[in-house]
Every structure is written in C-alpha cells, then in structure tokens.
Coordinates of C-alpha atoms and ligand atoms in Angstrom, one line a residue:
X123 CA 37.5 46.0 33.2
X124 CA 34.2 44.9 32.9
X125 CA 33.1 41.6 30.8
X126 CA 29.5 41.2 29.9
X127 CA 30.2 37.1 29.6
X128 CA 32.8 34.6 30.5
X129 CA 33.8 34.3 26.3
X130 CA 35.1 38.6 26.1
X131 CA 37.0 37.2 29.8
X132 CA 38.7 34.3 28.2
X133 CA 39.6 36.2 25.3
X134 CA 41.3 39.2 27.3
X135 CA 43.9 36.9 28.4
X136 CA 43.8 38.5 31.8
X137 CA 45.0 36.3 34.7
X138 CA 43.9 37.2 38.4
X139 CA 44.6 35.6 41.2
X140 CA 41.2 36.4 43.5
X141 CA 38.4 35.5 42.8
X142 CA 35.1 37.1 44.5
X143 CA 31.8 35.1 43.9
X144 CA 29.0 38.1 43.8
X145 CA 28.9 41.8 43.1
X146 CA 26.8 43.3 46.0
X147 CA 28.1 45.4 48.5
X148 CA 30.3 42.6 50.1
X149 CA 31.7 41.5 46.8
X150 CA 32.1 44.9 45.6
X151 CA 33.4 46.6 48.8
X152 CA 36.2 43.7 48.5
X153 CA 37.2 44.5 44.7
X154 CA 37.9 48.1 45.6
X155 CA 40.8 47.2 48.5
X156 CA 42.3 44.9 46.4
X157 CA 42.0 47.2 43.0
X158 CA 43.9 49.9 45.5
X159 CA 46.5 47.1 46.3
X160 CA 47.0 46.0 42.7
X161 CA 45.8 42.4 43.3
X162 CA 44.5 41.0 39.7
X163 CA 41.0 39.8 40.6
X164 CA 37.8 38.9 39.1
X165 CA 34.5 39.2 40.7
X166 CA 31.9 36.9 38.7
X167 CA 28.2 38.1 39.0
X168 CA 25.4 35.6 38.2
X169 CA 23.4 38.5 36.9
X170 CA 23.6 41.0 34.2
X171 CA 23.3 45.1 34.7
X172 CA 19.6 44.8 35.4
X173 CA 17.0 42.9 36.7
X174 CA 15.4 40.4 34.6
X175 CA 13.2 37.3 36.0
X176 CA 15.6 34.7 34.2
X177 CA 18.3 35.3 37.4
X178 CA 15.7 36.2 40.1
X179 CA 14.6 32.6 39.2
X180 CA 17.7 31.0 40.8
X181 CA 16.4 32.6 44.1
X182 CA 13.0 31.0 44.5
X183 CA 13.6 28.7 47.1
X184 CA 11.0 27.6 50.1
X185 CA 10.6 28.8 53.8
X186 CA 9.5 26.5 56.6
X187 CA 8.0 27.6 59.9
X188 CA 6.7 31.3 60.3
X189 CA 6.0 33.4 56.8
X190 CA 8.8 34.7 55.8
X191 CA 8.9 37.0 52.3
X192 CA 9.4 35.0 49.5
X193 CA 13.1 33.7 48.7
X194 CA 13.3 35.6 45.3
X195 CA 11.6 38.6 46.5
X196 CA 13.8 39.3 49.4
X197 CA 16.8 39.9 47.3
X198 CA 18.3 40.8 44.0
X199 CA 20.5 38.4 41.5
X200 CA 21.9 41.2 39.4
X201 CA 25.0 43.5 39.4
X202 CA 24.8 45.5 43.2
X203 CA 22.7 42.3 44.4
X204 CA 20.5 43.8 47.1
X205 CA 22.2 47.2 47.0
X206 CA 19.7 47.7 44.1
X207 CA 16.3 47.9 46.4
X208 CA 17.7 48.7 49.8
X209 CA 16.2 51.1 51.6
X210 CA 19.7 52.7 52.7
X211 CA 19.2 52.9 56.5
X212 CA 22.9 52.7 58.1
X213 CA 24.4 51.7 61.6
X214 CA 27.1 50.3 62.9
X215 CA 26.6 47.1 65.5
X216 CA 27.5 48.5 68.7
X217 CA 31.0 47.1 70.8
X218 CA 28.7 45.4 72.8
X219 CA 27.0 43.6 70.3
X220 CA 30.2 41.7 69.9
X221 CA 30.6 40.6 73.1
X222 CA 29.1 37.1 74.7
X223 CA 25.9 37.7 76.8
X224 CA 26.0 34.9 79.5
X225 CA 22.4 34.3 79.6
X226 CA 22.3 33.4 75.9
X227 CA 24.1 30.4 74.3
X228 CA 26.2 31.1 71.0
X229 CA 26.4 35.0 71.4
X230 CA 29.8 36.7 71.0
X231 CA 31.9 37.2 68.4
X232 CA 35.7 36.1 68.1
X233 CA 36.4 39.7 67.3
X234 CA 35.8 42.8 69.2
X235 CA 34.4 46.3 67.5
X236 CA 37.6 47.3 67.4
X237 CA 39.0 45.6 64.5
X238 CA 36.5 47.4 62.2
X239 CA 36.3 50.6 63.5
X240 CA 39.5 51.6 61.5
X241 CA 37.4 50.6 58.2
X242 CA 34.7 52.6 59.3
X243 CA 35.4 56.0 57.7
X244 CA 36.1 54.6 54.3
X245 CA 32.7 52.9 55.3
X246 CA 30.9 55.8 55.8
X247 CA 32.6 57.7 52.4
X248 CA 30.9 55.0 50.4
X249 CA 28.1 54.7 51.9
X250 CA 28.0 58.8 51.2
X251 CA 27.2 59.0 55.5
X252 CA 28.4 61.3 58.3
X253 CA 29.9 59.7 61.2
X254 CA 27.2 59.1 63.9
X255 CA 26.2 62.0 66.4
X256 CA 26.9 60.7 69.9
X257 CA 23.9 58.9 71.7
X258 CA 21.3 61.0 73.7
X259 CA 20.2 58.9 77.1
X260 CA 16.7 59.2 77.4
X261 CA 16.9 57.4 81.2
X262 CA 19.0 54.8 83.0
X263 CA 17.5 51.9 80.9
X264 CA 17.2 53.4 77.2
X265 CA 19.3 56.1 75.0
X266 CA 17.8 57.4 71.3
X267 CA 20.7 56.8 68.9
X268 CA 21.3 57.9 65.5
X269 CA 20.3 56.0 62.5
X270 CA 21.1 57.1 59.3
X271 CA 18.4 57.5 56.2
X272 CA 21.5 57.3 53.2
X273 CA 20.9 58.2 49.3
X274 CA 20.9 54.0 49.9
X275 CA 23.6 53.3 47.5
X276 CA 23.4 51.2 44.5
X277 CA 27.1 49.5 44.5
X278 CA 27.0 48.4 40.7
X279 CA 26.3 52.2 39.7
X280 CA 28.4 53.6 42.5
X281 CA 31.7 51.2 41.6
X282 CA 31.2 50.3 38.0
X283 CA 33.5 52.9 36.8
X284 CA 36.3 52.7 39.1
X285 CA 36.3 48.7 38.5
X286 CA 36.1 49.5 34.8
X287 CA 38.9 51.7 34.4
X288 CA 40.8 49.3 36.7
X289 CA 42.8 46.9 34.7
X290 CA 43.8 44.7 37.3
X291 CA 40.4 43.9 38.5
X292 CA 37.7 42.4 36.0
X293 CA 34.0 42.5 36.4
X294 CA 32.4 39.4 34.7
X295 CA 28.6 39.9 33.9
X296 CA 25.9 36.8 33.8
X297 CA 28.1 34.3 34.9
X298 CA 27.7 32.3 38.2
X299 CA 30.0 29.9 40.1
X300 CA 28.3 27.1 40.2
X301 CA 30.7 24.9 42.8
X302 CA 33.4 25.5 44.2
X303 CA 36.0 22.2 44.1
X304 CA 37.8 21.2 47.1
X305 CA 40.0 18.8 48.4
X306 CA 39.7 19.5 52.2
X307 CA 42.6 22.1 52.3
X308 CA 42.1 24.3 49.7
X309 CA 39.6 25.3 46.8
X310 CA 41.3 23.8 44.0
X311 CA 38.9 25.1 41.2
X312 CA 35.1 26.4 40.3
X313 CA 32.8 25.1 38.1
X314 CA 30.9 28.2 36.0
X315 CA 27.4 28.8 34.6
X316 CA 27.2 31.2 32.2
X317 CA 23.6 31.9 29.7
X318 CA 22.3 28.7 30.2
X319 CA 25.3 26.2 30.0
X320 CA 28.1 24.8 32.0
X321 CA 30.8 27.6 31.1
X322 CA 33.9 25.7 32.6
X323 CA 35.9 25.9 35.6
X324 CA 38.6 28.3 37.1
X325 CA 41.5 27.7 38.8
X326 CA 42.5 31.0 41.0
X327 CA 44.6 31.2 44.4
X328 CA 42.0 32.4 46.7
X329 CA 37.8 32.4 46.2
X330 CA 35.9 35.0 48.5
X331 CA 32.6 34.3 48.7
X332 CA 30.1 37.0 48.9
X333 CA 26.7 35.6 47.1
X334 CA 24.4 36.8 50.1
X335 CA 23.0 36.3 53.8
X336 CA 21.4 33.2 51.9
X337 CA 22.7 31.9 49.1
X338 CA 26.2 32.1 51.1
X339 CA 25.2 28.8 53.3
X340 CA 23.7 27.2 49.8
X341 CA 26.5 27.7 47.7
X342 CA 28.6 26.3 50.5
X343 CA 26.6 23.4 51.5
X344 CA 26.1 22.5 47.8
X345 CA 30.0 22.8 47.0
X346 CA 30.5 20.8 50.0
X347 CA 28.4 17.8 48.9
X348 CA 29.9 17.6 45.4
X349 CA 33.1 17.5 47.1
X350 CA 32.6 14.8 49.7
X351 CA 33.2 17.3 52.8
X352 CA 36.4 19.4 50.9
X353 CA 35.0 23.0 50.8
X354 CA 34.1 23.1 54.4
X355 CA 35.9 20.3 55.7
X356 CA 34.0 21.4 59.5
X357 CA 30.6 21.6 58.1
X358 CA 28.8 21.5 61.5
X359 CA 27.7 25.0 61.7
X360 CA 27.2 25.5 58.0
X361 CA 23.7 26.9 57.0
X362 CA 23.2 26.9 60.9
X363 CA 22.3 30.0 63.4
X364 CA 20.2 32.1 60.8
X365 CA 19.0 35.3 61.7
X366 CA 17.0 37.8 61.2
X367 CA 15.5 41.4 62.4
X368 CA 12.0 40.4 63.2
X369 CA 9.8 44.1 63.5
X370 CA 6.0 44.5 64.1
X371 CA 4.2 47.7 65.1
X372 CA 3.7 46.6 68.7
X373 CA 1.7 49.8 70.4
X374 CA 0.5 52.9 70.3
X375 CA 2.2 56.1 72.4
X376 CA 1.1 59.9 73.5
X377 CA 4.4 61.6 73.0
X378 CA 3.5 64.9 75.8
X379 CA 7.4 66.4 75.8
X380 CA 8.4 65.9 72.0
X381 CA 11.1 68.5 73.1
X382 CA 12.7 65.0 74.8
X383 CA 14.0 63.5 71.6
X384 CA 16.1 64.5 68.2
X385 CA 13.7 63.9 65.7
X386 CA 14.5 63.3 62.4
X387 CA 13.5 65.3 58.8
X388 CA 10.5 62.3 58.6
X389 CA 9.4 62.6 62.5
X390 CA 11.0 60.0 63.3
X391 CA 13.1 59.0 66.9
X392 CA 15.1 55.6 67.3
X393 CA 15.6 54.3 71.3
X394 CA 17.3 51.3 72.1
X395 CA 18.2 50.0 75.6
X396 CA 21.8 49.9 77.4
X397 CA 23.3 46.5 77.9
X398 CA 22.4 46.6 81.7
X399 CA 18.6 47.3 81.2
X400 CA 18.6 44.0 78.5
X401 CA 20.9 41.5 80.8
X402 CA 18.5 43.1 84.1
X403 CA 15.1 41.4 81.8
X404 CA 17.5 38.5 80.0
X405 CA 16.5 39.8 76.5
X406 CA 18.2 40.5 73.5
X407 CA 19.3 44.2 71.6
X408 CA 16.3 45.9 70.3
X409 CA 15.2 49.1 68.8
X410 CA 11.9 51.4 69.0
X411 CA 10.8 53.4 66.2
X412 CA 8.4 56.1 67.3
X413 CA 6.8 57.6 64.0
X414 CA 4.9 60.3 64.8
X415 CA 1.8 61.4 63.1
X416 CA 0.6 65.0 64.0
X417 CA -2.6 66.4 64.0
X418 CA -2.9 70.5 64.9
X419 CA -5.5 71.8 67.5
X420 CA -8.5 69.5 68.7
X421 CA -7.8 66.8 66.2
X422 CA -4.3 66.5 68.4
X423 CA -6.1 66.4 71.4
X424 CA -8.7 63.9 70.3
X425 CA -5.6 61.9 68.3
X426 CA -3.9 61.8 71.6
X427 CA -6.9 60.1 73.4
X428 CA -6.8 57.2 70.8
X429 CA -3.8 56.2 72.7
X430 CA -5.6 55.5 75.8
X431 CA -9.4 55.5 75.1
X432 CA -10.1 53.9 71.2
X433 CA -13.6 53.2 72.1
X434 CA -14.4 56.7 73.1
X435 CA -12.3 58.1 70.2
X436 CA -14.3 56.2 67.5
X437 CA -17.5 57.6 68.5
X438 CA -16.9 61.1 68.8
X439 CA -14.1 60.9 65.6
X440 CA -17.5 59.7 63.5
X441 CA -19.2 62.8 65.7
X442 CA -16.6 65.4 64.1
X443 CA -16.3 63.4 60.8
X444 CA -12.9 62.8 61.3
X445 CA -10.4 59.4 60.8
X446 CA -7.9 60.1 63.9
X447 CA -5.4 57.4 65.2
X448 CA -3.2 58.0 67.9
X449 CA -0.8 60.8 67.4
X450 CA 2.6 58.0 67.6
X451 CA 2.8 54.8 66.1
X452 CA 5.5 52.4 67.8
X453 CA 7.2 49.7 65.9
X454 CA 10.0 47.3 67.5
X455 CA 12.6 45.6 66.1
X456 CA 15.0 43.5 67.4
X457 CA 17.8 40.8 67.7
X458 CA 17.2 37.1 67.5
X459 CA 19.5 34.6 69.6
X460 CA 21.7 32.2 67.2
X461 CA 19.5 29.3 67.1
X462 CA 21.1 26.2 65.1
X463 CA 17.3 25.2 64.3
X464 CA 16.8 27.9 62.4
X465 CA 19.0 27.1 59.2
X466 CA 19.2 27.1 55.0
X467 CA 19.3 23.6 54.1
X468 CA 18.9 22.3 50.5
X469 CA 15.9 21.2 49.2
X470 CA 15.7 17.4 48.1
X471 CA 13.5 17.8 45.2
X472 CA 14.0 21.1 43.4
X473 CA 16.8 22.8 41.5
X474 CA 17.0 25.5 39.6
X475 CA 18.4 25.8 36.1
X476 CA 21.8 24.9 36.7
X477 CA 20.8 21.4 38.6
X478 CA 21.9 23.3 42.0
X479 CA 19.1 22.3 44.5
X480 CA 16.9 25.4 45.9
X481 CA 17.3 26.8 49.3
X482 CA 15.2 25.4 52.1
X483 CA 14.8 27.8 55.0
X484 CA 13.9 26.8 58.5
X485 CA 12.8 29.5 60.2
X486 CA 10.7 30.5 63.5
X487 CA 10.5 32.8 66.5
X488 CA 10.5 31.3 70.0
X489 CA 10.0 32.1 73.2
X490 CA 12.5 34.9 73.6
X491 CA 11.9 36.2 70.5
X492 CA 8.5 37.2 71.8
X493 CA 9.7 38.1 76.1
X494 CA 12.4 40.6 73.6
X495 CA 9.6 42.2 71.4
X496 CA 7.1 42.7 75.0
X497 CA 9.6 43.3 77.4
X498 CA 11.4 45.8 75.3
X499 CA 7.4 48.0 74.8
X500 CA 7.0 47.7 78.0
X501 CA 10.9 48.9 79.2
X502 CA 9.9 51.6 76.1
X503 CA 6.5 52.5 78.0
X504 CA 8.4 52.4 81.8
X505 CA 11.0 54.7 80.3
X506 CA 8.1 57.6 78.6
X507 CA 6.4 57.4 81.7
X508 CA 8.8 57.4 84.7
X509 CA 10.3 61.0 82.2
X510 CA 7.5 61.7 82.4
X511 CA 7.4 62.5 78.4
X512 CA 4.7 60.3 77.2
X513 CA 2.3 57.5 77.5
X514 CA 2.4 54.3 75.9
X515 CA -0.3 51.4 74.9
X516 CA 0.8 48.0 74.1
X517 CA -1.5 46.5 71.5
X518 CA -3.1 43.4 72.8
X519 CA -1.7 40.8 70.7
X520 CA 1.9 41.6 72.5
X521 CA 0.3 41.7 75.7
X522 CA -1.8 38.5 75.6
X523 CA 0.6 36.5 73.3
X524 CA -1.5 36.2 70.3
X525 CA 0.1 35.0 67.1
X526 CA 2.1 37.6 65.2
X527 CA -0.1 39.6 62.7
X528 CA -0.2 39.4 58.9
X529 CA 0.0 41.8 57.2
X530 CA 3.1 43.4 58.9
X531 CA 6.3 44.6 58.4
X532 CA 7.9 40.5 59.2
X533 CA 11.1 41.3 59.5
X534 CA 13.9 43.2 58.1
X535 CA 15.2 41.8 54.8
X536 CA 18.2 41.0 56.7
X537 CA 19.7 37.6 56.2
X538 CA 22.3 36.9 58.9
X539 CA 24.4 33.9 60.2
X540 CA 24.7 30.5 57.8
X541 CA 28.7 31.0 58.0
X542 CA 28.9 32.3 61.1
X543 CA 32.4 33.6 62.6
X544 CA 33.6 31.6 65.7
X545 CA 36.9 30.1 66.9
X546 CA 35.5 27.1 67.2
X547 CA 34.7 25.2 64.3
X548 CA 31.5 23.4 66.2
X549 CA 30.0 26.5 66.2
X550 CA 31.2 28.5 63.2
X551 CA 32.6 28.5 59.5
X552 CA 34.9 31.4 59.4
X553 CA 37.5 32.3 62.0
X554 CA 38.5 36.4 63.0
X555 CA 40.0 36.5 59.0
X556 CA 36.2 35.3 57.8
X557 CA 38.3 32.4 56.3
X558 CA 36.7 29.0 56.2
X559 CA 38.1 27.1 59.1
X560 CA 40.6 24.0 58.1
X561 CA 40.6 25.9 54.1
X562 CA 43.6 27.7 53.1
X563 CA 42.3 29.9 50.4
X564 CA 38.4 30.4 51.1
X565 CA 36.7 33.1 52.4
X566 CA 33.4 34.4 53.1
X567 CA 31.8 37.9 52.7
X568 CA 28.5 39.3 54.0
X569 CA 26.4 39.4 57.3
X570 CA 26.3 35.0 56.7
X571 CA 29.5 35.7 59.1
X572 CA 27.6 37.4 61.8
X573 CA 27.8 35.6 65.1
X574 CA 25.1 37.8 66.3
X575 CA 22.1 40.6 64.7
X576 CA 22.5 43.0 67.0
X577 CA 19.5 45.6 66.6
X578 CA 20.8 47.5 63.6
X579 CA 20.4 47.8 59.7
X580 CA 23.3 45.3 58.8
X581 CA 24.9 46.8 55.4
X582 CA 27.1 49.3 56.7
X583 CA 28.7 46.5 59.0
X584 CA 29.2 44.7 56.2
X585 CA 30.9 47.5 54.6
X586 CA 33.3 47.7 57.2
X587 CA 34.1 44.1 57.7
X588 CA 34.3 43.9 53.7
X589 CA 37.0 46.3 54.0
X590 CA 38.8 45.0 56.4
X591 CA 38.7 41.1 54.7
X592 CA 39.8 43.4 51.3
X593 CA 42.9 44.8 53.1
X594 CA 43.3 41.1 54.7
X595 CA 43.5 39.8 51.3
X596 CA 45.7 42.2 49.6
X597 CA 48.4 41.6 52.6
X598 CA 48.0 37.6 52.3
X599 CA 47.7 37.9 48.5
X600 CA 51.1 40.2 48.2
X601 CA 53.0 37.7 50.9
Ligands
LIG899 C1 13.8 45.6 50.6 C2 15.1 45.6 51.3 C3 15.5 46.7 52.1 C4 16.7 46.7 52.8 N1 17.0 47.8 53.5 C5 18.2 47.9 54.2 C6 18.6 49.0 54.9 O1 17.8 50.0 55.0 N2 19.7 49.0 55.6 C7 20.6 47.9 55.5 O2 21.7 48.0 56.1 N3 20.3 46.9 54.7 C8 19.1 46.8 54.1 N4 18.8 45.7 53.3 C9 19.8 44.6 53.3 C10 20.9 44.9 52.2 O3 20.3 45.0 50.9 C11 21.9 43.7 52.3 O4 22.4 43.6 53.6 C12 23.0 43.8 51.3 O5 22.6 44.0 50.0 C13 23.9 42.5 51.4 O6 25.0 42.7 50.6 P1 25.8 41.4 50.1 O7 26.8 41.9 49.1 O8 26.2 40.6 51.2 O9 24.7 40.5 49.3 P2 23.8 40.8 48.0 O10 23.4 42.2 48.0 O11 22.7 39.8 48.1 O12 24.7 40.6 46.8 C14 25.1 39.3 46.4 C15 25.5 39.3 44.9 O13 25.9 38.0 44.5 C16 25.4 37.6 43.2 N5 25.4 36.1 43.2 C17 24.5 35.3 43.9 N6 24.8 34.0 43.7 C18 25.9 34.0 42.8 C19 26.7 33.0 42.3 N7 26.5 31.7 42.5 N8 27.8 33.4 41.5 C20 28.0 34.7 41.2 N9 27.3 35.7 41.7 C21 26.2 35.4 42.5 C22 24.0 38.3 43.2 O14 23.6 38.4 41.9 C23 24.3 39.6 43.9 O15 24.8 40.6 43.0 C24 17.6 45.6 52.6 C25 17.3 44.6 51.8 C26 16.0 44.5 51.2 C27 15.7 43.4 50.3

C-alpha cells in the first residue's frame, strides 16, 4: 500500500508492527523480506516520488577538513534515496575485507563474509546482475576482478509495485521521523514531520533505521540528545569512524600486451592487490581503473610516447596537428582506515525546517590515506612491468606529495561508518544483528554499519546485508 501522507495512513486503520525510517535501497531491500514474511510494516520516506529542492534542503549540511561534494548534492531525499542517481556499479566486499588487519587499528568486522553470502543471489536478482566471473591473477601481488556496470537500479520504481499490492506493508510518502524516543532499552515512540508540521508520533515494536551513510549518525545523535542518552544508550562510537572511497587519476600507463586483461564493453580493466601484497607495504584495499583511450596507427605510437616523454610529445603532436594523451589513463581508488576523527557531528547553529540541527562533517585524508593511493601506482606500475605488459607514469603530485587536485573525481559518493558494527560498544553501535547495542528494538540499515570500505562500490553489500537484517527481523518479529 502506498500513502502519499501520514493523513490517507491514519485513516486506513492499518497497524504494523516495523517500522523502517527511509525508502532507499536499505529501507526498501528490508520491506521486501518482511512483505514475504507477512510482518505488517511501514516504511516512512521524508520525500515524495520525485525530486524537489523542498526535501534536498534537509540535506545541506557543512563539511570540515578536505572538500568534500556538497551535503545535499551527494545524495537524494526522495523515494529510492540515492538509488535515484547511482551510477549502478556492483561488488561484493571481499572475505578478507572482513577480517582485522593487525597493522591497522579498528579494522575487522564482528561478522565474517559468510553470513551474507546466502543473501547474495537474491542480491544480485535485484540488482538485475550475474554472479561475478572468477578473478584473473595478473601476478603474485595483483589480480583484475570483475566489477559490474548494472542497469543501476532505481529502488522506488523497481519496488513500488510489489510494496503497493502488498497489504501488509505500507509505503508512506513525505513524511519523515523526526526523533526517535527512548528510554535506554527500547525505542518507545517517533516523533513525525510531515509537509511542514509536527505530524505526531508512532508507537511500533521495532524501528530500523535506514536514512543513509549520513543522515544515519544524525538522526541517531539527534534522537539521542532529545532523549538524555536513551536511543543509543553507548553513544561512544556514534557518528565516529566515517569513511569514504577517496579516487584521483594518479598516472598515466602504456598498456603493450592488452591481450593480458578482460576488458570490458567501455575499455575498461579493474586490478586490485591480494591481501599479502597490501599487509607486505602496510596499506589498505585498493583498486586501479585502467581506461583506455585508443588511437589507430602513428597517432598510437605517438599516444603511447606521452606516457613516457610529454615534452617531446607536445611538440611534434602541434607538428602533426594533433591533441594526443597517453593511450591509458589510471585512476585509483581505495579504502580509508576507521579513523574516529573523521565523524558527522551536529552543527550548533543551523537547523533545517524541522528544528533538527544540520550535519557537520569532519573529514580528512592522512598519512596512509596518501602511502595507500602511491604505494598501490607504484605496486600497479611494478606489476605491468615485471609482466612485462605495460609501462606506467606516476603523475608528480603522487610522487612528490603535492596536495590533492581540484577538480577531480574526490571520492566515491560513498558514505560509510557513523554506526559502525562491532562487538564492543566502545567501538561500535550495532552488534552482528546491526541492532543498536544495549536497545531492544532498534536497528540500523545501510553501509553507516560498515566496520571497514573495503575497495568496492558499497550498494550491493548493502543489498545483501539488508536482506539478511530483513530475514533477521521477520524471525524476531514472528517469535
Ligand atoms: C552520484 C552517485 C553515484 C553512485 N554510484 C554508485 C555505484 O556505482 N555503486 C554503488 O554501489 N553505489 C553508488 N552510489 C552510492 C549509493 O547510491 C548508496 O550506497 C545507496 O543509495 C545507499 O542506500 P541507502 O538506502 O542506505 O541510503 P539512501 O539511498 O540515501 O536512502 C535513504 C532514504 O531515506 C530517506 N530519509 C532520509 N532521512 C529520513 C527521515 N528522517 N525519515 C524518513 N526518511 C528519510 C531518504 O529520502 C532516502 O530515500 C552512488 C551515489 C551517488 C550519489
């Protein structure tokens, strides 16, 4: 059933007994386990069907450190949330990912790989995605992997009729929870804002919330406040240990044996490095994307000499009249450690329309950040030449450790950690179930639980996990 406000709700008389905070792939992903297990649930969405810059207001919010896209440009507050502009690129974090890597504090997860791989092929059915075709090792120290280019599904057009002709699970449009109430044990109610105006509160079994990778931490940290410590009653990590996928275009590479790699139907080829080859440099996960650009005949040759010799390939380009760069660009991605520096706090002074105060991200690269981005090029670069397949040329600002350009790609829209998922409260806010540590009936949905970034796209773990907290909840709920 879908409700365009909270009024056609009330009036339906219907009475659930879950309630999911956000329609985006988490929220959604959720709704459709526990429509399948008859649990009557509602999923409030603080947007309406479309875009409009009324909601995307409520995301403005202000970024401290290095630039960072703008808070309510790096997202979307309608039905499908950020499903709406992704660009559909899917992976799975690898086991390994999940494990602790002793030369970095506050890596590991609590669970292994293994308890989403059974989610996985429903996953990859909604996500309209083959499984992934095994790894191809390209040497000792790196292996090209498979990442996936979807139809980058929009969740509120893909779901909207099986929610609708659900009638145990409602949909209610342009209505947001505002706080969640609680008394240090359980939520006990949420306050909703609906068109403008306080719209109420709710008083449910269970609240999942799955509002983002940001807004997560600040609905969290703002319920908390409003409650005296009840709605995370172990508040150290919350808002703490965000990530994100930094990338850059960090060099320039002859490919001479393009017969080495898989390329894919844009000329593209992915490489990322074994665990050995990252704990040998003590650096994180990363990935290389080598996009090629081909030029036939003596423009490839010339093309190819850019790599090595720009000088020399300037003047005779303007001899020939041509505009040639070197035939492969390289960009690199990669994994940032859990810092609890880097953090969404709330902002003292602004609020958006509902009085809840704005998101204030802390945000910065260190020291690793940067050994990860050069050591990873030059592992890359090792790796082409010892195959003897290519050559590569790291551009100078890596090299020399200049400031990070402008201009670039930044990073990967991909907001990570806030509620991360740890055993030990000190260092976490869900446990294994993604339920809020010391709550009884709260839960969080979304990559705000990732302990870790890995070096992957982060939606289709979501997916998975979202699953697996749907089928979680529709055994707890039926109990
Ligand atoms: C430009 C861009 C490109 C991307 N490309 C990729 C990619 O190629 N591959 C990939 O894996 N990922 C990609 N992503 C990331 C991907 O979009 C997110 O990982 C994904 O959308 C997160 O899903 P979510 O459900 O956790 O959160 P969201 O998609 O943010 O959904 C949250 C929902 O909650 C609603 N909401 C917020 N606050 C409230 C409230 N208080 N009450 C009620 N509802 C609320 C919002 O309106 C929204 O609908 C990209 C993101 C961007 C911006």
């Amino acid at each position: 059933m879908i409700f365009e406000n909270i009024e056609a709700f009330r009036a339906s008389g219907f009475a659930p007994r879950i309630g999911i905070v956000g329609a985006g792939p988490a929220g959604i992903s959720i709704a459709h386990m526990l429509g399948k297990a008859n649990i009557p649930t509602v999923i409030f969405e603080a947007g309406g069907n479309d875009y409009s810059d009324e909601s995307q207001d409520f995301y403005k919010g202000k970024v401290i450190g290095d630039p960072y896209f703008d808070l309510d440009v790096t997202r979307l507050r309608f039905l499908g949330g950020s499903s709406n502009h992704w660009a559909g690129w899917c992976r799975v974090l690898e086991a390994h990912d999940f494990l602790p890597k002793p030369y970095v504090p506050h890596t590991g997860w609590p669970i292994t790989r293994a308890a989403i791989e059974p989610f996985l092929p429903q996953a990859f059915e909604i996500l309209g995605i083959q499984p992934f075709t095994p790894d191809i090792p390209i040497s000792a120290d790196m292996r090209q992997f498979d990442l996936i280019k979807s139809d980058h599904v929009h969740f509120g057009e893909k779901f909207m009729p099986e929610l609708g002709r659900n009638t145990n699970i409602a949909v209610v449009l342009s209505t947001e929870v505002q706080t969640l109430i609680g008394d240090g044990r359980k939520v006990t109610s949420a306050r909703l804002w609906s068109q403008g105006a306080p719209a109420g509160e709710i008083v449910l079994d269970y609240f999942v919330v799955c509002t983002g990778g940001l807004e997560n931490s600040r609905l969290l940290l703002w319920s908390n406040e409003q409650s005296n410590g009840g709605v995370v009653p172990n508040a150290a990590a919350l808002g703490r240990y965000w990530m994100e996928h930094p990338m850059y275009t960090g060099g320039d590479a002859i490919i001479t044996n393009p017969d080495a790699f898989a390329w894919d139907g844009d000329g593209q080829a992915f490489l990322t490095p074994t665990p050995d080859a990252m704990a040998k440099r003590g650096i994180l996960n990363f990935h290389i994307q080598i996009e090629t650009n081909p030029y036939p005949g003596i423009k490839g040759y010339v093309a190819d000499l850019a790599c090595l010799m720009p000088e020399w390939t300037e003047w005779i380009s303007e001899q020939l009249s041509l505009h040639l760069r070197c035939t492969s660009q390289i960009h690199v991605a990669w994994e940032q450690a859990p810092r609890p520096d880097n953090r969404i706090m709330l902002s003292k002074t602004d609020r958006d329309a509902a009085g809840v105060p704005r998101i204030e991200l802390h945000w910065t690269k260190d020291e690793l950040d940067h050994r990860t981005m050069l050591e990873g090029l030059r592992m890359f670069g090792e790796t082409i030449a010892a195959q003897d397949i290519g050559r590569l040329r790291i551009s100078d600002w890596v090299r020399d450790g200049s400031p990070y350009p402008d201009g670039m790609e930044l990073a990967g829209n991909h907001h990570m950690g806030g509620t991360r998922m740890s055993t030990d409260p000190a260092t976490g806010v869900v446990d294994a179930d993604c339920k809020v540590h010391g709550m009884d009936n709260l839960f969080v949905g979304g990559s705000s639980v990732f302990a870790t970034g890995g070096q992957c796209t982060p939606t289709t773990t979501i997916t998975a996990l979202a699953l697996r907290l749907g089928d979680h909840l529709s055994r707890v709920a039926s109990s």
